PDB file of C-alpha atoms in Angstrom:
ATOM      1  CA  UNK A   1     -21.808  -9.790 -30.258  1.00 55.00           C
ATOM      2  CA  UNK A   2     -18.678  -8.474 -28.826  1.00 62.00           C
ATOM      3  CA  UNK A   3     -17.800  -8.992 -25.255  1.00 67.00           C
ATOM      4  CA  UNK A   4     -16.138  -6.051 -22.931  1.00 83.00           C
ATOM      5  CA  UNK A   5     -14.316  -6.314 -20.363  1.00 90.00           C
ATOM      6  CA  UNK A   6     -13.821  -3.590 -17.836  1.00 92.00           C
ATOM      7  CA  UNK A   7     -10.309  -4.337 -15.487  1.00 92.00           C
ATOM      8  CA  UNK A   8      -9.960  -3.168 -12.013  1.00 91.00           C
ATOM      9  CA  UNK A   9      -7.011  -1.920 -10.291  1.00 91.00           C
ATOM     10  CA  UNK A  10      -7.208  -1.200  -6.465  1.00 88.00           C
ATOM     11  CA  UNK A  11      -3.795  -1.280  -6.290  1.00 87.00           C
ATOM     12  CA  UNK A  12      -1.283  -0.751  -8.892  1.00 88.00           C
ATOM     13  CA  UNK A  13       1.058   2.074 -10.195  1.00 88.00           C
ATOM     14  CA  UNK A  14      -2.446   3.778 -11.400  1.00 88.00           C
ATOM     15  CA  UNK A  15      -5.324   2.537  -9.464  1.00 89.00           C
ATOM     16  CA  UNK A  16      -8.514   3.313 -11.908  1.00 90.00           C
ATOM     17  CA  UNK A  17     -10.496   1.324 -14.721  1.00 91.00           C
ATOM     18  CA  UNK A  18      -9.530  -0.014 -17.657  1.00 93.00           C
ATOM     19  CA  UNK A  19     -11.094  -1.173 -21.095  1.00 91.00           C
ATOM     20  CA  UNK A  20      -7.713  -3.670 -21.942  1.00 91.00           C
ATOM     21  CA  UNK A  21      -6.120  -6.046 -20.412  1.00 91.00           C
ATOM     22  CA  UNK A  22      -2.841  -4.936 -22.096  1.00 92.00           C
ATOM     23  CA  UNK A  23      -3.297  -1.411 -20.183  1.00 92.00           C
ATOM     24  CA  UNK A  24      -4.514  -2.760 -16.884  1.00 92.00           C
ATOM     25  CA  UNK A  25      -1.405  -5.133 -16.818  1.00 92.00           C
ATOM     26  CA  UNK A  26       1.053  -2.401 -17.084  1.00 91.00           C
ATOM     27  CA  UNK A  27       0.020  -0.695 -13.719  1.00 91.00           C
ATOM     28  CA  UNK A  28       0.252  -4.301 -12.052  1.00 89.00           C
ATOM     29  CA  UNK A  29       2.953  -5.744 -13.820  1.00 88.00           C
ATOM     30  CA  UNK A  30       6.018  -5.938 -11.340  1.00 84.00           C
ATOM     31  CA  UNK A  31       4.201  -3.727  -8.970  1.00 84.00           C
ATOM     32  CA  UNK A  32       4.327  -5.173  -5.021  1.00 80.00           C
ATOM     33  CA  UNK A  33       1.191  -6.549  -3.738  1.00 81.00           C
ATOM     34  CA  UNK A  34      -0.940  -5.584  -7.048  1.00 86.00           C
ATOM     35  CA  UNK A  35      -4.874  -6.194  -6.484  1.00 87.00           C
ATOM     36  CA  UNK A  36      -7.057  -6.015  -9.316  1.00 91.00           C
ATOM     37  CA  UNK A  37      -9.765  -7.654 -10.952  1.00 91.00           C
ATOM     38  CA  UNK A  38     -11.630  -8.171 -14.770  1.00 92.00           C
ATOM     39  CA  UNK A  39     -15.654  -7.339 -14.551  1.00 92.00           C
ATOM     40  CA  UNK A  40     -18.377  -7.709 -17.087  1.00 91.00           C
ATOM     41  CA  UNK A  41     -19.696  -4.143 -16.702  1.00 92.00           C
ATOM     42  CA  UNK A  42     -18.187  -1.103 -15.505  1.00 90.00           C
ATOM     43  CA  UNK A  43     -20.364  -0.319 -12.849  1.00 91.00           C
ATOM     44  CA  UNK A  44     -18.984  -3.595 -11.020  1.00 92.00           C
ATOM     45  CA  UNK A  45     -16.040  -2.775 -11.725  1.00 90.00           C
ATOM     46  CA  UNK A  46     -16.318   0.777 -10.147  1.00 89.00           C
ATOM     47  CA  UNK A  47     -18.366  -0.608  -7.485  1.00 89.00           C
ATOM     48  CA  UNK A  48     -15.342  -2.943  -6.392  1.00 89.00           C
ATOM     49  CA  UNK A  49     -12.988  -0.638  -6.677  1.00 88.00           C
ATOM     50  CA  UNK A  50     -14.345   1.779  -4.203  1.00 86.00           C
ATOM     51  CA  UNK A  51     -14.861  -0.986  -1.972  1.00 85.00           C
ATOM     52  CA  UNK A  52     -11.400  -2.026  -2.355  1.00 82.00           C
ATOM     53  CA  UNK A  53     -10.281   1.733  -1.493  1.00 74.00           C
ATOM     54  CA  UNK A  54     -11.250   1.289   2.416  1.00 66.00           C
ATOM     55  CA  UNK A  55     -10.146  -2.323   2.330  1.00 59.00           C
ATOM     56  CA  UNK A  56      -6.343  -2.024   1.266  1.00 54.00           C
ATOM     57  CA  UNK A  57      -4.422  -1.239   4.507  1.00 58.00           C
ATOM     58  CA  UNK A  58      -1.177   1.075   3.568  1.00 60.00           C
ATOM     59  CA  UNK A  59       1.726  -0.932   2.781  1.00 64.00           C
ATOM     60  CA  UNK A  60       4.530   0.132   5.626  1.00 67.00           C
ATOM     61  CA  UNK A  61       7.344  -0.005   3.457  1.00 67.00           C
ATOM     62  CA  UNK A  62       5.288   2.096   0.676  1.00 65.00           C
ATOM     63  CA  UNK A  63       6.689   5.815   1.108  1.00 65.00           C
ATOM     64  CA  UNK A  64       3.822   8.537   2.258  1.00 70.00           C
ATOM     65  CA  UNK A  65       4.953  10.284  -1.319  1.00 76.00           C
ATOM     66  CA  UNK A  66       7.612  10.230  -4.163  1.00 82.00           C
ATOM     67  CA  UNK A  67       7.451   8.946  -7.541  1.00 86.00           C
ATOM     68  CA  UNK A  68       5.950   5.895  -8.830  1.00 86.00           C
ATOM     69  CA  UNK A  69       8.648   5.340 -12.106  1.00 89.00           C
ATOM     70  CA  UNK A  70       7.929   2.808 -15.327  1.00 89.00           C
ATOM     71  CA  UNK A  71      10.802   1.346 -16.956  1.00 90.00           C
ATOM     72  CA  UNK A  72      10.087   0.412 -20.562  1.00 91.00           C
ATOM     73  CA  UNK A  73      11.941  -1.229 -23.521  1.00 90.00           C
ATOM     74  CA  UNK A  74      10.811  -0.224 -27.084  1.00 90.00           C
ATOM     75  CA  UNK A  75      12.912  -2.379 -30.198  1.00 91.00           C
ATOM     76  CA  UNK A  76      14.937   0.102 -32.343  1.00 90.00           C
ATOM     77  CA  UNK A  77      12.456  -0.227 -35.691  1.00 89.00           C
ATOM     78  CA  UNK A  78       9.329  -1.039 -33.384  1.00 87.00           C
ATOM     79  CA  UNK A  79       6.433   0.932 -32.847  1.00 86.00           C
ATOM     80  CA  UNK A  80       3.960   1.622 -29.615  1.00 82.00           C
ATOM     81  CA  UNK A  81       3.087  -2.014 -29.741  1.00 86.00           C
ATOM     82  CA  UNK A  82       6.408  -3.303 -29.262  1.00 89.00           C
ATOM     83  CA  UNK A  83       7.174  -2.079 -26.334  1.00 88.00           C
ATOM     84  CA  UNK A  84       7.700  -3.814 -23.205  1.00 88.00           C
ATOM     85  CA  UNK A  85       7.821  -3.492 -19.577  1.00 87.00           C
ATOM     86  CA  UNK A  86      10.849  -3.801 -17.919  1.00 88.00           C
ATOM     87  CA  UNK A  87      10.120  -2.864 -14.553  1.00 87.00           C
ATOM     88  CA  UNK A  88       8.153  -0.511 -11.695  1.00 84.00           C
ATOM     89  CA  UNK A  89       8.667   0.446  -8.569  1.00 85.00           C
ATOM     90  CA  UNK A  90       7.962   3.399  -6.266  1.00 83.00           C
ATOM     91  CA  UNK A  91      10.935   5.556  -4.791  1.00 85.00           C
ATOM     92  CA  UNK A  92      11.439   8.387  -2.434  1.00 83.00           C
ATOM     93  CA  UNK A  93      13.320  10.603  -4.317  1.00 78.00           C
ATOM     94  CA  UNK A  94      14.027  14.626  -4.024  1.00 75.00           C
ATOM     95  CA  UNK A  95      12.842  14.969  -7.776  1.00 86.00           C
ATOM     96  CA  UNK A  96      11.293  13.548 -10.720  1.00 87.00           C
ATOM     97  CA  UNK A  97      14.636  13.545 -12.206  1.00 90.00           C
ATOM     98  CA  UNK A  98      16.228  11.686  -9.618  1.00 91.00           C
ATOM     99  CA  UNK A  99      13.393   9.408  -9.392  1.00 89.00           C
ATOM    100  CA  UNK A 100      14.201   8.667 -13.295  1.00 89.00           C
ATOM    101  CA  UNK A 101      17.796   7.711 -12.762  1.00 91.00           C
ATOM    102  CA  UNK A 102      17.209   5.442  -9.664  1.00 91.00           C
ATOM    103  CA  UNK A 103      14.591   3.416 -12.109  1.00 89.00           C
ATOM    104  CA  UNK A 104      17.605   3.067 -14.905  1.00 89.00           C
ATOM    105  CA  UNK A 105      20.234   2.305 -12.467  1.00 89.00           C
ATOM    106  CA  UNK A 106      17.492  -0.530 -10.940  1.00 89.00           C
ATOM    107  CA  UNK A 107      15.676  -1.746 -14.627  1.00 88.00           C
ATOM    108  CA  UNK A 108      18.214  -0.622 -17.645  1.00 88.00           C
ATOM    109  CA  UNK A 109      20.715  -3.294 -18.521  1.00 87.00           C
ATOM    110  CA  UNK A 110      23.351  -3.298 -20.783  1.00 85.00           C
ATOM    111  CA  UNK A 111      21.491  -6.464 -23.187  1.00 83.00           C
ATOM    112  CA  UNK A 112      18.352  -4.060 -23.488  1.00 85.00           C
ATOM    113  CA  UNK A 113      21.468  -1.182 -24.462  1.00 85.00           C
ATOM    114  CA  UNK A 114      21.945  -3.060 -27.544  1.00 86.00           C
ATOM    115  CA  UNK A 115      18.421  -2.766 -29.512  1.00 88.00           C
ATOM    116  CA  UNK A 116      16.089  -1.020 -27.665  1.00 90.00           C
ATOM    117  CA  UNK A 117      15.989   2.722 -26.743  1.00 89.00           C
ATOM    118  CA  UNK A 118      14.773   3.217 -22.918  1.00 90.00           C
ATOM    119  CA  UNK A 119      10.962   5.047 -22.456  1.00 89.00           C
ATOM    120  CA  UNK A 120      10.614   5.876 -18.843  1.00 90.00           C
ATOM    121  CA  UNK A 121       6.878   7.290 -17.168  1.00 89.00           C
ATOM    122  CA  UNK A 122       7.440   8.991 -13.925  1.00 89.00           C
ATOM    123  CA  UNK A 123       4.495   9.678 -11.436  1.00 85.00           C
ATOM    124  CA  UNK A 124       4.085  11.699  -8.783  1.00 84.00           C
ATOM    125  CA  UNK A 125       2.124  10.248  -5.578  1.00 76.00           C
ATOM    126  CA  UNK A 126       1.470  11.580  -2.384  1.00 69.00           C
ATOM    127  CA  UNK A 127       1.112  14.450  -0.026  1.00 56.00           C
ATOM    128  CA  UNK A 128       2.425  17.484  -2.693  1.00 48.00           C
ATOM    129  CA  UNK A 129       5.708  15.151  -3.841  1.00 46.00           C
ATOM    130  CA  UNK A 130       8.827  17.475  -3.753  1.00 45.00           C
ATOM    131  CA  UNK A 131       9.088  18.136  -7.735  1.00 46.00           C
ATOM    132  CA  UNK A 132       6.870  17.779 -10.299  1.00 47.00           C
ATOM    133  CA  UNK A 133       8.006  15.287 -13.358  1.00 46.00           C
ATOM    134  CA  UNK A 134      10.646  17.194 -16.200  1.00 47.00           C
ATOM    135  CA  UNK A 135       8.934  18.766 -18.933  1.00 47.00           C
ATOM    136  CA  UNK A 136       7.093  14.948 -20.392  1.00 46.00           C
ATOM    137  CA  UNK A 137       6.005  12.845 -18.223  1.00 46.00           C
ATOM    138  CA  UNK A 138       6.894   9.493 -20.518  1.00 47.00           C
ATOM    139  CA  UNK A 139      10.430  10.461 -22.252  1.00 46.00           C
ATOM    140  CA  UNK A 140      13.190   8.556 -23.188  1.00 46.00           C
ATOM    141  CA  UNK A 141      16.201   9.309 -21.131  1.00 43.00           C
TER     142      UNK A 141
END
């Protein structure tokens, strides 16, 4: 019998459930003061999460909206399961496209230049975020 796994994330750079550890870690990976949690079914693991919802106070340094941006690395060659995170972090930014630069200028080094080609995800969060994401929301730059 096969055993699932259900993983929380109160607090990530895409609060929800997950059925993989490999996509829960990529909203907590790097991200400040990341809470989640692994559960046996996923009505625990909904239950905790809206319990968690009331019992995260706001971050003061967290913006009240911009864009939560996901720096990835994928090898030149490699395929969706090669890729790696390089970094997150959340920015207040006047657009999605501005957003995207600030996260190369902080993640993209010249070593990852030379073999992988740069995927970046760019969310909008808050109270109606001043530009919506260019045309794809995960592009390479």
């Amino acid at each position: 019998m096969t055993r699932t796994k259900f993983y929380a994330v109160a607090r990530g750079t895409v609060p929800g459930i997950y059925e993989s550890w490999a996509e829960a870690e990529q909203q907590v990976s790097g991200f400040p003061g990341a809470r989640h949690r692994s559960f046996r079914t996923r009505d625990d693991a909904e239950e905790w999460l809206q319990e968690q919802q009331g019992a995260i106070p706001k971050d003061p340094d967290m913006p009240d909206q911009g864009f939560a941006v996901t720096v990835m690395a994928m090898p030149h060659g490699g395929t969706a399961d090669d890729v790696i995170l390089v970094g997150t972090n959340v920015f207040e930014a006047a657009s999605a496209d501005e957003a995207r630069d600030m996260g190369k200028r902080e993640f993209w080094t010249d070593s990852l230049e030379q073999g992988h080609a740069p995927i970046i995800e760019v969310i909008p969060f808050g109270d109606e975020p001043s530009a919506a994401p260019a045309e794809d929301d995960c592009a390479p730059w």
